[in-house]
Amino acid sequence: MESRPSPSCSPSTGAAITVEPIDVIQQALNALAVAGLGNDSPAEAFVIGYQDGWQEALDLCIRIETAINNETGGNE
């Protein structure tokens, strides 16, 4: 099943924007490859992966909030 970008509207301008779907499986595989967890126990790999995922999610939230603030003038 192929997913397509979902159209959306910008809250400040009403202009249509395209939202690309997030491929979470590919992100997980990429994170595992980058983390090099091959030598860690399953418990250590889980904790490291959880911490990395938490940090990436927090970073994403900050980027989204910053983009919204920049678009709506919330940083002024």
PDB file of N, CA, C and O in Angstrom:
ATOM      1  N   MET A   1       0.853  -1.175   0.000  1.00  0.00           N
ATOM      2  CA  MET A   1       0.000   0.000   0.000  1.00  0.00           C
ATOM      3  C   MET A   1       0.894   1.231   0.000  1.00  0.00           C
ATOM      4  O   MET A   1       1.727   1.403   0.862  1.00  0.00           O
ATOM      5  N   GLU A   2       0.697   2.095  -0.967  1.00  0.00           N
ATOM      6  CA  GLU A   2       1.497   3.309  -1.076  1.00  0.00           C
ATOM      7  C   GLU A   2       0.756   4.458  -0.416  1.00  0.00           C
ATOM      8  O   GLU A   2      -0.419   4.676  -0.668  1.00  0.00           O
ATOM      9  N   SER A   3       1.444   5.173   0.480  1.00  0.00           N
ATOM     10  CA  SER A   3       0.809   6.314   1.116  1.00  0.00           C
ATOM     11  C   SER A   3       1.163   7.575   0.350  1.00  0.00           C
ATOM     12  O   SER A   3       2.236   7.697  -0.215  1.00  0.00           O
ATOM     13  N   ARG A   4       0.256   8.481   0.332  1.00  0.00           N
ATOM     14  CA  ARG A   4       0.458   9.740  -0.370  1.00  0.00           C
ATOM     15  C   ARG A   4       0.491  10.878   0.631  1.00  0.00           C
ATOM     16  O   ARG A   4      -0.115  10.787   1.691  1.00  0.00           O
ATOM     17  N   PRO A   5       1.180  11.977   0.278  1.00  0.00           N
ATOM     18  CA  PRO A   5       1.185  13.135   1.170  1.00  0.00           C
ATOM     19  C   PRO A   5      -0.224  13.645   1.404  1.00  0.00           C
ATOM     20  O   PRO A   5      -1.059  13.627   0.506  1.00  0.00           O
ATOM     21  N   SER A   6      -0.493  14.090   2.620  1.00  0.00           N
ATOM     22  CA  SER A   6      -1.794  14.630   2.957  1.00  0.00           C
ATOM     23  C   SER A   6      -1.789  16.142   2.788  1.00  0.00           C
ATOM     24  O   SER A   6      -0.937  16.815   3.351  1.00  0.00           O
ATOM     25  N   PRO A   7      -2.752  16.679   2.018  1.00  0.00           N
ATOM     26  CA  PRO A   7      -2.804  18.136   1.916  1.00  0.00           C
ATOM     27  C   PRO A   7      -3.308  18.726   3.216  1.00  0.00           C
ATOM     28  O   PRO A   7      -4.068  18.109   3.951  1.00  0.00           O
ATOM     29  N   SER A   8      -2.885  19.918   3.501  1.00  0.00           N
ATOM     30  CA  SER A   8      -3.274  20.601   4.714  1.00  0.00           C
ATOM     31  C   SER A   8      -3.305  22.091   4.409  1.00  0.00           C
ATOM     32  O   SER A   8      -2.890  22.517   3.348  1.00  0.00           O
ATOM     33  N   CYS A   9      -3.784  22.885   5.329  1.00  0.00           N
ATOM     34  CA  CYS A   9      -3.798  24.332   5.143  1.00  0.00           C
ATOM     35  C   CYS A   9      -2.944  24.993   6.207  1.00  0.00           C
ATOM     36  O   CYS A   9      -2.950  24.594   7.365  1.00  0.00           O
ATOM     37  N   SER A  10      -2.225  26.011   5.790  1.00  0.00           N
ATOM     38  CA  SER A  10      -1.439  26.802   6.719  1.00  0.00           C
ATOM     39  C   SER A  10      -2.392  27.619   7.574  1.00  0.00           C
ATOM     40  O   SER A  10      -3.285  28.277   7.048  1.00  0.00           O
ATOM     41  N   PRO A  11      -2.232  27.614   8.904  1.00  0.00           N
ATOM     42  CA  PRO A  11      -3.167  28.354   9.757  1.00  0.00           C
ATOM     43  C   PRO A  11      -3.140  29.857   9.528  1.00  0.00           C
ATOM     44  O   PRO A  11      -4.148  30.521   9.661  1.00  0.00           O
ATOM     45  N   SER A  12      -1.995  30.407   9.165  1.00  0.00           N
ATOM     46  CA  SER A  12      -1.926  31.859   9.042  1.00  0.00           C
ATOM     47  C   SER A  12      -2.312  32.364   7.662  1.00  0.00           C
ATOM     48  O   SER A  12      -2.859  33.442   7.527  1.00  0.00           O
ATOM     49  N   THR A  13      -2.033  31.596   6.609  1.00  0.00           N
ATOM     50  CA  THR A  13      -2.296  32.081   5.257  1.00  0.00           C
ATOM     51  C   THR A  13      -3.426  31.357   4.569  1.00  0.00           C
ATOM     52  O   THR A  13      -3.963  31.836   3.587  1.00  0.00           O
ATOM     53  N   GLY A  14      -3.782  30.154   5.043  1.00  0.00           N
ATOM     54  CA  GLY A  14      -4.807  29.357   4.387  1.00  0.00           C
ATOM     55  C   GLY A  14      -4.292  28.678   3.136  1.00  0.00           C
ATOM     56  O   GLY A  14      -5.035  27.989   2.451  1.00  0.00           O
ATOM     57  N   ALA A  15      -3.010  28.864   2.799  1.00  0.00           N
ATOM     58  CA  ALA A  15      -2.433  28.251   1.610  1.00  0.00           C
ATOM     59  C   ALA A  15      -2.264  26.753   1.832  1.00  0.00           C
ATOM     60  O   ALA A  15      -1.964  26.304   2.933  1.00  0.00           O
ATOM     61  N   ALA A  16      -2.449  25.990   0.774  1.00  0.00           N
ATOM     62  CA  ALA A  16      -2.288  24.539   0.866  1.00  0.00           C
ATOM     63  C   ALA A  16      -0.814  24.198   1.030  1.00  0.00           C
ATOM     64  O   ALA A  16       0.042  24.774   0.367  1.00  0.00           O
ATOM     65  N   ILE A  17      -0.528  23.296   1.947  1.00  0.00           N
ATOM     66  CA  ILE A  17       0.824  22.788   2.127  1.00  0.00           C
ATOM     67  C   ILE A  17       0.763  21.270   2.040  1.00  0.00           C
ATOM     68  O   ILE A  17      -0.287  20.677   2.255  1.00  0.00           O
ATOM     69  N   THR A  18       1.874  20.636   1.712  1.00  0.00           N
ATOM     70  CA  THR A  18       1.913  19.192   1.604  1.00  0.00           C
ATOM     71  C   THR A  18       2.679  18.627   2.789  1.00  0.00           C
ATOM     72  O   THR A  18       3.750  19.106   3.126  1.00  0.00           O
ATOM     73  N   VAL A  19       2.100  17.609   3.402  1.00  0.00           N
ATOM     74  CA  VAL A  19       2.722  16.955   4.548  1.00  0.00           C
ATOM     75  C   VAL A  19       3.150  15.561   4.107  1.00  0.00           C
ATOM     76  O   VAL A  19       2.323  14.755   3.713  1.00  0.00           O
ATOM     77  N   GLU A  20       4.454  15.298   4.148  1.00  0.00           N
ATOM     78  CA  GLU A  20       4.967  13.989   3.759  1.00  0.00           C
ATOM     79  C   GLU A  20       4.776  13.005   4.914  1.00  0.00           C
ATOM     80  O   GLU A  20       4.994  13.357   6.068  1.00  0.00           O
ATOM     81  N   PRO A  21       4.383  11.768   4.618  1.00  0.00           N
ATOM     82  CA  PRO A  21       4.269  10.778   5.686  1.00  0.00           C
ATOM     83  C   PRO A  21       5.642  10.436   6.259  1.00  0.00           C
ATOM     84  O   PRO A  21       6.652  10.523   5.566  1.00  0.00           O
ATOM     85  N   ILE A  22       5.671  10.077   7.522  1.00  0.00           N
ATOM     86  CA  ILE A  22       6.916   9.715   8.198  1.00  0.00           C
ATOM     87  C   ILE A  22       7.064   8.194   8.143  1.00  0.00           C
ATOM     88  O   ILE A  22       6.175   7.462   8.577  1.00  0.00           O
ATOM     89  N   ASP A  23       8.165   7.727   7.598  1.00  0.00           N
ATOM     90  CA  ASP A  23       8.443   6.296   7.519  1.00  0.00           C
ATOM     91  C   ASP A  23       9.163   5.877   8.794  1.00  0.00           C
ATOM     92  O   ASP A  23      10.388   5.899   8.873  1.00  0.00           O
ATOM     93  N   VAL A  24       8.381   5.509   9.818  1.00  0.00           N
ATOM     94  CA  VAL A  24       8.965   5.205  11.122  1.00  0.00           C
ATOM     95  C   VAL A  24       9.813   3.934  11.102  1.00  0.00           C
ATOM     96  O   VAL A  24      10.792   3.833  11.842  1.00  0.00           O
ATOM     97  N   ILE A  25       9.458   2.978  10.271  1.00  0.00           N
ATOM     98  CA  ILE A  25      10.249   1.752  10.195  1.00  0.00           C
ATOM     99  C   ILE A  25      11.628   2.059   9.642  1.00  0.00           C
ATOM    100  O   ILE A  25      12.643   1.608  10.191  1.00  0.00           O
ATOM    101  N   GLN A  26      11.683   2.863   8.579  1.00  0.00           N
ATOM    102  CA  GLN A  26      12.983   3.216   8.013  1.00  0.00           C
ATOM    103  C   GLN A  26      13.786   4.059   8.998  1.00  0.00           C
ATOM    104  O   GLN A  26      14.995   3.885   9.120  1.00  0.00           O
ATOM    105  N   GLN A  27      13.134   4.947   9.722  1.00  0.00           N
ATOM    106  CA  GLN A  27      13.835   5.736  10.735  1.00  0.00           C
ATOM    107  C   GLN A  27      14.417   4.834  11.816  1.00  0.00           C
ATOM    108  O   GLN A  27      15.538   5.049  12.273  1.00  0.00           O
ATOM    109  N   ALA A  28      13.664   3.821  12.228  1.00  0.00           N
ATOM    110  CA  ALA A  28      14.154   2.896  13.253  1.00  0.00           C
ATOM    111  C   ALA A  28      15.356   2.109  12.737  1.00  0.00           C
ATOM    112  O   ALA A  28      16.351   1.947  13.451  1.00  0.00           O
ATOM    113  N   LEU A  29      15.280   1.629  11.501  1.00  0.00           N
ATOM    114  CA  LEU A  29      16.401   0.887  10.926  1.00  0.00           C
ATOM    115  C   LEU A  29      17.634   1.773  10.788  1.00  0.00           C
ATOM    116  O   LEU A  29      18.757   1.344  11.094  1.00  0.00           O
ATOM    117  N   ASN A  30      17.428   3.016  10.359  1.00  0.00           N
ATOM    118  CA  ASN A  30      18.546   3.955  10.245  1.00  0.00           C
ATOM    119  C   ASN A  30      19.172   4.231  11.608  1.00  0.00           C
ATOM    120  O   ASN A  30      20.394   4.274  11.749  1.00  0.00           O
ATOM    121  N   ALA A  31      18.332   4.402  12.622  1.00  0.00           N
ATOM    122  CA  ALA A  31      18.838   4.684  13.967  1.00  0.00           C
ATOM    123  C   ALA A  31      19.639   3.499  14.506  1.00  0.00           C
ATOM    124  O   ALA A  31      20.681   3.680  15.131  1.00  0.00           O
ATOM    125  N   LEU A  32      19.171   2.283  14.252  1.00  0.00           N
ATOM    126  CA  LEU A  32      19.911   1.105  14.700  1.00  0.00           C
ATOM    127  C   LEU A  32      21.260   1.005  14.007  1.00  0.00           C
ATOM    128  O   LEU A  32      22.273   0.686  14.632  1.00  0.00           O
ATOM    129  N   ALA A  33      21.276   1.285  12.706  1.00  0.00           N
ATOM    130  CA  ALA A  33      22.533   1.217  11.958  1.00  0.00           C
ATOM    131  C   ALA A  33      23.523   2.259  12.466  1.00  0.00           C
ATOM    132  O   ALA A  33      24.708   1.974  12.651  1.00  0.00           O
ATOM    133  N   VAL A  34      23.046   3.468  12.730  1.00  0.00           N
ATOM    134  CA  VAL A  34      23.915   4.547  13.201  1.00  0.00           C
ATOM    135  C   VAL A  34      24.396   4.277  14.629  1.00  0.00           C
ATOM    136  O   VAL A  34      25.547   4.532  14.971  1.00  0.00           O
ATOM    137  N   ALA A  35      23.513   3.720  15.460  1.00  0.00           N
ATOM    138  CA  ALA A  35      23.853   3.498  16.863  1.00  0.00           C
ATOM    139  C   ALA A  35      24.876   2.380  17.052  1.00  0.00           C
ATOM    140  O   ALA A  35      25.590   2.365  18.048  1.00  0.00           O
ATOM    141  N   GLY A  36      24.966   1.459  16.105  1.00  0.00           N
ATOM    142  CA  GLY A  36      25.917   0.362  16.229  1.00  0.00           C
ATOM    143  C   GLY A  36      25.691  -0.455  17.481  1.00  0.00           C
ATOM    144  O   GLY A  36      26.608  -0.667  18.267  1.00  0.00           O
ATOM    145  N   LEU A  37      24.476  -0.930  17.683  1.00  0.00           N
ATOM    146  CA  LEU A  37      24.120  -1.623  18.922  1.00  0.00           C
ATOM    147  C   LEU A  37      24.470  -3.111  18.911  1.00  0.00           C
ATOM    148  O   LEU A  37      24.042  -3.848  19.778  1.00  0.00           O
ATOM    149  N   GLY A  38      25.263  -3.560  17.975  1.00  0.00           N
ATOM    150  CA  GLY A  38      25.562  -4.974  17.846  1.00  0.00           C
ATOM    151  C   GLY A  38      26.265  -5.579  19.036  1.00  0.00           C
ATOM    152  O   GLY A  38      26.128  -6.771  19.300  1.00  0.00           O
ATOM    153  N   ASN A  39      27.032  -4.839  19.812  1.00  0.00           N
ATOM    154  CA  ASN A  39      27.792  -5.395  20.928  1.00  0.00           C
ATOM    155  C   ASN A  39      27.100  -5.246  22.274  1.00  0.00           C
ATOM    156  O   ASN A  39      27.635  -5.685  23.287  1.00  0.00           O
ATOM    157  N   ASP A  40      25.951  -4.603  22.302  1.00  0.00           N
ATOM    158  CA  ASP A  40      25.245  -4.377  23.564  1.00  0.00           C
ATOM    159  C   ASP A  40      24.265  -5.513  23.834  1.00  0.00           C
ATOM    160  O   ASP A  40      23.782  -6.179  22.920  1.00  0.00           O
ATOM    161  N   SER A  41      23.961  -5.725  25.122  1.00  0.00           N
ATOM    162  CA  SER A  41      22.935  -6.707  25.482  1.00  0.00           C
ATOM    163  C   SER A  41      21.587  -6.170  25.005  1.00  0.00           C
ATOM    164  O   SER A  41      21.438  -4.963  24.756  1.00  0.00           O
ATOM    165  N   PRO A  42      20.582  -7.036  24.877  1.00  0.00           N
ATOM    166  CA  PRO A  42      19.252  -6.551  24.469  1.00  0.00           C
ATOM    167  C   PRO A  42      18.717  -5.458  25.398  1.00  0.00           C
ATOM    168  O   PRO A  42      18.119  -4.491  24.935  1.00  0.00           O
ATOM    169  N   ALA A  43      18.962  -5.582  26.706  1.00  0.00           N
ATOM    170  CA  ALA A  43      18.480  -4.561  27.646  1.00  0.00           C
ATOM    171  C   ALA A  43      19.182  -3.229  27.414  1.00  0.00           C
ATOM    172  O   ALA A  43      18.544  -2.175  27.410  1.00  0.00           O
ATOM    173  N   GLU A  44      20.491  -3.278  27.215  1.00  0.00           N
ATOM    174  CA  GLU A  44      21.243  -2.040  26.947  1.00  0.00           C
ATOM    175  C   GLU A  44      20.804  -1.419  25.629  1.00  0.00           C
ATOM    176  O   GLU A  44      20.621  -0.195  25.541  1.00  0.00           O
ATOM    177  N   ALA A  45      20.618  -2.255  24.613  1.00  0.00           N
ATOM    178  CA  ALA A  45      20.178  -1.749  23.309  1.00  0.00           C
ATOM    179  C   ALA A  45      18.808  -1.086  23.433  1.00  0.00           C
ATOM    180  O   ALA A  45      18.560  -0.035  22.835  1.00  0.00           O
ATOM    181  N   PHE A  46      17.912  -1.692  24.236  1.00  0.00           N
ATOM    182  CA  PHE A  46      16.585  -1.121  24.432  1.00  0.00           C
ATOM    183  C   PHE A  46      16.677   0.257  25.075  1.00  0.00           C
ATOM    184  O   PHE A  46      16.048   1.213  24.615  1.00  0.00           O
ATOM    185  N   VAL A  47      17.453   0.367  26.151  1.00  0.00           N
ATOM    186  CA  VAL A  47      17.568   1.643  26.861  1.00  0.00           C
ATOM    187  C   VAL A  47      18.202   2.706  25.968  1.00  0.00           C
ATOM    188  O   VAL A  47      17.726   3.839  25.897  1.00  0.00           O
ATOM    189  N   ILE A  48      19.252   2.340  25.264  1.00  0.00           N
ATOM    190  CA  ILE A  48      19.913   3.296  24.361  1.00  0.00           C
ATOM    191  C   ILE A  48      18.945   3.734  23.271  1.00  0.00           C
ATOM    192  O   ILE A  48      18.821   4.925  22.968  1.00  0.00           O
ATOM    193  N   GLY A  49      18.229   2.771  22.687  1.00  0.00           N
ATOM    194  CA  GLY A  49      17.257   3.094  21.644  1.00  0.00           C
ATOM    195  C   GLY A  49      16.128   3.966  22.162  1.00  0.00           C
ATOM    196  O   GLY A  49      15.690   4.903  21.494  1.00  0.00           O
ATOM    197  N   TYR A  50      15.644   3.654  23.360  1.00  0.00           N
ATOM    198  CA  TYR A  50      14.571   4.439  23.964  1.00  0.00           C
ATOM    199  C   TYR A  50      15.027   5.880  24.193  1.00  0.00           C
ATOM    200  O   TYR A  50      14.315   6.831  23.860  1.00  0.00           O
ATOM    201  N   GLN A  51      16.214   6.037  24.754  1.00  0.00           N
ATOM    202  CA  GLN A  51      16.732   7.385  25.016  1.00  0.00           C
ATOM    203  C   GLN A  51      16.932   8.158  23.714  1.00  0.00           C
ATOM    204  O   GLN A  51      16.582   9.344  23.629  1.00  0.00           O
ATOM    205  N   ASP A  52      17.484   7.515  22.703  1.00  0.00           N
ATOM    206  CA  ASP A  52      17.682   8.177  21.413  1.00  0.00           C
ATOM    207  C   ASP A  52      16.351   8.556  20.779  1.00  0.00           C
ATOM    208  O   ASP A  52      16.196   9.650  20.233  1.00  0.00           O
ATOM    209  N   GLY A  53      15.375   7.653  20.850  1.00  0.00           N
ATOM    210  CA  GLY A  53      14.044   7.935  20.302  1.00  0.00           C
ATOM    211  C   GLY A  53      13.364   9.082  21.026  1.00  0.00           C
ATOM    212  O   GLY A  53      12.735   9.943  20.409  1.00  0.00           O
ATOM    213  N   TRP A  54      13.483   9.086  22.355  1.00  0.00           N
ATOM    214  CA  TRP A  54      12.908  10.170  23.156  1.00  0.00           C
ATOM    215  C   TRP A  54      13.519  11.514  22.755  1.00  0.00           C
ATOM    216  O   TRP A  54      12.809  12.498  22.561  1.00  0.00           O
ATOM    217  N   GLN A  55      14.838  11.547  22.601  1.00  0.00           N
ATOM    218  CA  GLN A  55      15.522  12.791  22.241  1.00  0.00           C
ATOM    219  C   GLN A  55      15.108  13.247  20.842  1.00  0.00           C
ATOM    220  O   GLN A  55      14.875  14.431  20.609  1.00  0.00           O
ATOM    221  N   GLU A  56      15.002  12.305  19.897  1.00  0.00           N
ATOM    222  CA  GLU A  56      14.582  12.668  18.548  1.00  0.00           C
ATOM    223  C   GLU A  56      13.156  13.199  18.541  1.00  0.00           C
ATOM    224  O   GLU A  56      12.847  14.153  17.827  1.00  0.00           O
ATOM    225  N   ALA A  57      12.277  12.595  19.333  1.00  0.00           N
ATOM    226  CA  ALA A  57      10.891  13.066  19.418  1.00  0.00           C
ATOM    227  C   ALA A  57      10.835  14.473  20.017  1.00  0.00           C
ATOM    228  O   ALA A  57      10.100  15.342  19.528  1.00  0.00           O
ATOM    229  N   LEU A  58      11.614  14.709  21.056  1.00  0.00           N
ATOM    230  CA  LEU A  58      11.663  16.035  21.673  1.00  0.00           C
ATOM    231  C   LEU A  58      12.211  17.072  20.692  1.00  0.00           C
ATOM    232  O   LEU A  58      11.662  18.173  20.560  1.00  0.00           O
ATOM    233  N   ASP A  59      13.268  16.709  19.970  1.00  0.00           N
ATOM    234  CA  ASP A  59      13.837  17.614  18.961  1.00  0.00           C
ATOM    235  C   ASP A  59      12.822  17.939  17.877  1.00  0.00           C
ATOM    236  O   ASP A  59      12.721  19.086  17.423  1.00  0.00           O
ATOM    237  N   LEU A  60      12.032  16.923  17.457  1.00  0.00           N
ATOM    238  CA  LEU A  60      11.004  17.148  16.448  1.00  0.00           C
ATOM    239  C   LEU A  60       9.946  18.114  16.973  1.00  0.00           C
ATOM    240  O   LEU A  60       9.535  19.036  16.264  1.00  0.00           O
ATOM    241  N   CYS A  61       9.526  17.937  18.212  1.00  0.00           N
ATOM    242  CA  CYS A  61       8.533  18.846  18.809  1.00  0.00           C
ATOM    243  C   CYS A  61       9.051  20.282  18.837  1.00  0.00           C
ATOM    244  O   CYS A  61       8.307  21.219  18.534  1.00  0.00           O
ATOM    245  N   ILE A  62      10.308  20.443  19.177  1.00  0.00           N
ATOM    246  CA  ILE A  62      10.898  21.781  19.222  1.00  0.00           C
ATOM    247  C   ILE A  62      10.937  22.395  17.825  1.00  0.00           C
ATOM    248  O   ILE A  62      10.616  23.575  17.641  1.00  0.00           O
ATOM    249  N   ARG A  63      11.317  21.581  16.809  1.00  0.00           N
ATOM    250  CA  ARG A  63      11.344  22.105  15.431  1.00  0.00           C
ATOM    251  C   ARG A  63       9.941  22.501  14.967  1.00  0.00           C
ATOM    252  O   ARG A  63       9.758  23.532  14.323  1.00  0.00           O
ATOM    253  N   ILE A  64       8.939  21.689  15.305  1.00  0.00           N
ATOM    254  CA  ILE A  64       7.558  22.005  14.916  1.00  0.00           C
ATOM    255  C   ILE A  64       7.097  23.280  15.608  1.00  0.00           C
ATOM    256  O   ILE A  64       6.523  24.169  14.974  1.00  0.00           O
ATOM    257  N   GLU A  65       7.343  23.385  16.899  1.00  0.00           N
ATOM    258  CA  GLU A  65       6.930  24.586  17.628  1.00  0.00           C
ATOM    259  C   GLU A  65       7.628  25.830  17.093  1.00  0.00           C
ATOM    260  O   GLU A  65       7.011  26.886  16.923  1.00  0.00           O
ATOM    261  N   THR A  66       8.915  25.712  16.781  1.00  0.00           N
ATOM    262  CA  THR A  66       9.663  26.843  16.225  1.00  0.00           C
ATOM    263  C   THR A  66       9.093  27.247  14.871  1.00  0.00           C
ATOM    264  O   THR A  66       8.922  28.440  14.597  1.00  0.00           O
ATOM    265  N   ALA A  67       8.762  26.266  14.022  1.00  0.00           N
ATOM    266  CA  ALA A  67       8.201  26.566  12.713  1.00  0.00           C
ATOM    267  C   ALA A  67       6.845  27.261  12.843  1.00  0.00           C
ATOM    268  O   ALA A  67       6.564  28.228  12.143  1.00  0.00           O
ATOM    269  N   ILE A  68       6.021  26.781  13.782  1.00  0.00           N
ATOM    270  CA  ILE A  68       4.726  27.419  14.007  1.00  0.00           C
ATOM    271  C   ILE A  68       4.906  28.839  14.516  1.00  0.00           C
ATOM    272  O   ILE A  68       4.247  29.764  14.051  1.00  0.00           O
ATOM    273  N   ASN A  69       5.817  29.018  15.462  1.00  0.00           N
ATOM    274  CA  ASN A  69       6.071  30.361  15.990  1.00  0.00           C
ATOM    275  C   ASN A  69       6.582  31.296  14.904  1.00  0.00           C
ATOM    276  O   ASN A  69       6.181  32.466  14.856  1.00  0.00           O
ATOM    277  N   ASN A  70       7.461  30.793  14.035  1.00  0.00           N
ATOM    278  CA  ASN A  70       7.985  31.632  12.959  1.00  0.00           C
ATOM    279  C   ASN A  70       6.886  32.006  11.973  1.00  0.00           C
ATOM    280  O   ASN A  70       6.851  33.117  11.466  1.00  0.00           O
ATOM    281  N   GLU A  71       5.973  31.071  11.721  1.00  0.00           N
ATOM    282  CA  GLU A  71       4.896  31.309  10.764  1.00  0.00           C
ATOM    283  C   GLU A  71       3.851  32.270  11.317  1.00  0.00           C
ATOM    284  O   GLU A  71       3.284  33.092  10.594  1.00  0.00           O
ATOM    285  N   THR A  72       3.587  32.179  12.613  1.00  0.00           N
ATOM    286  CA  THR A  72       2.514  32.988  13.211  1.00  0.00           C
ATOM    287  C   THR A  72       3.026  34.244  13.895  1.00  0.00           C
ATOM    288  O   THR A  72       2.245  35.024  14.428  1.00  0.00           O
ATOM    289  N   GLY A  73       4.360  34.413  13.912  1.00  0.00           N
ATOM    290  CA  GLY A  73       4.914  35.581  14.577  1.00  0.00           C
ATOM    291  C   GLY A  73       4.988  35.417  16.078  1.00  0.00           C
ATOM    292  O   GLY A  73       5.112  36.398  16.804  1.00  0.00           O
ATOM    293  N   GLY A  74       4.949  34.178  16.558  1.00  0.00           N
ATOM    294  CA  GLY A  74       4.988  33.915  17.992  1.00  0.00           C
ATOM    295  C   GLY A  74       6.318  34.218  18.650  1.00  0.00           C
ATOM    296  O   GLY A  74       6.408  34.265  19.869  1.00  0.00           O
ATOM    297  N   ASN A  75       7.365  34.420  17.872  1.00  0.00           N
ATOM    298  CA  ASN A  75       8.692  34.708  18.443  1.00  0.00           C
ATOM    299  C   ASN A  75       8.942  36.195  18.609  1.00  0.00           C
ATOM    300  O   ASN A  75      10.005  36.598  19.037  1.00  0.00           O
ATOM    301  N   GLU A  76       7.967  36.995  18.235  1.00  0.00           N
ATOM    302  CA  GLU A  76       8.192  38.442  18.280  1.00  0.00           C
ATOM    303  C   GLU A  76       7.885  39.008  19.654  1.00  0.00           C
ATOM    304  O   GLU A  76       7.154  38.530  20.424  1.00  0.00           O
TER     305      GLU A  76
END
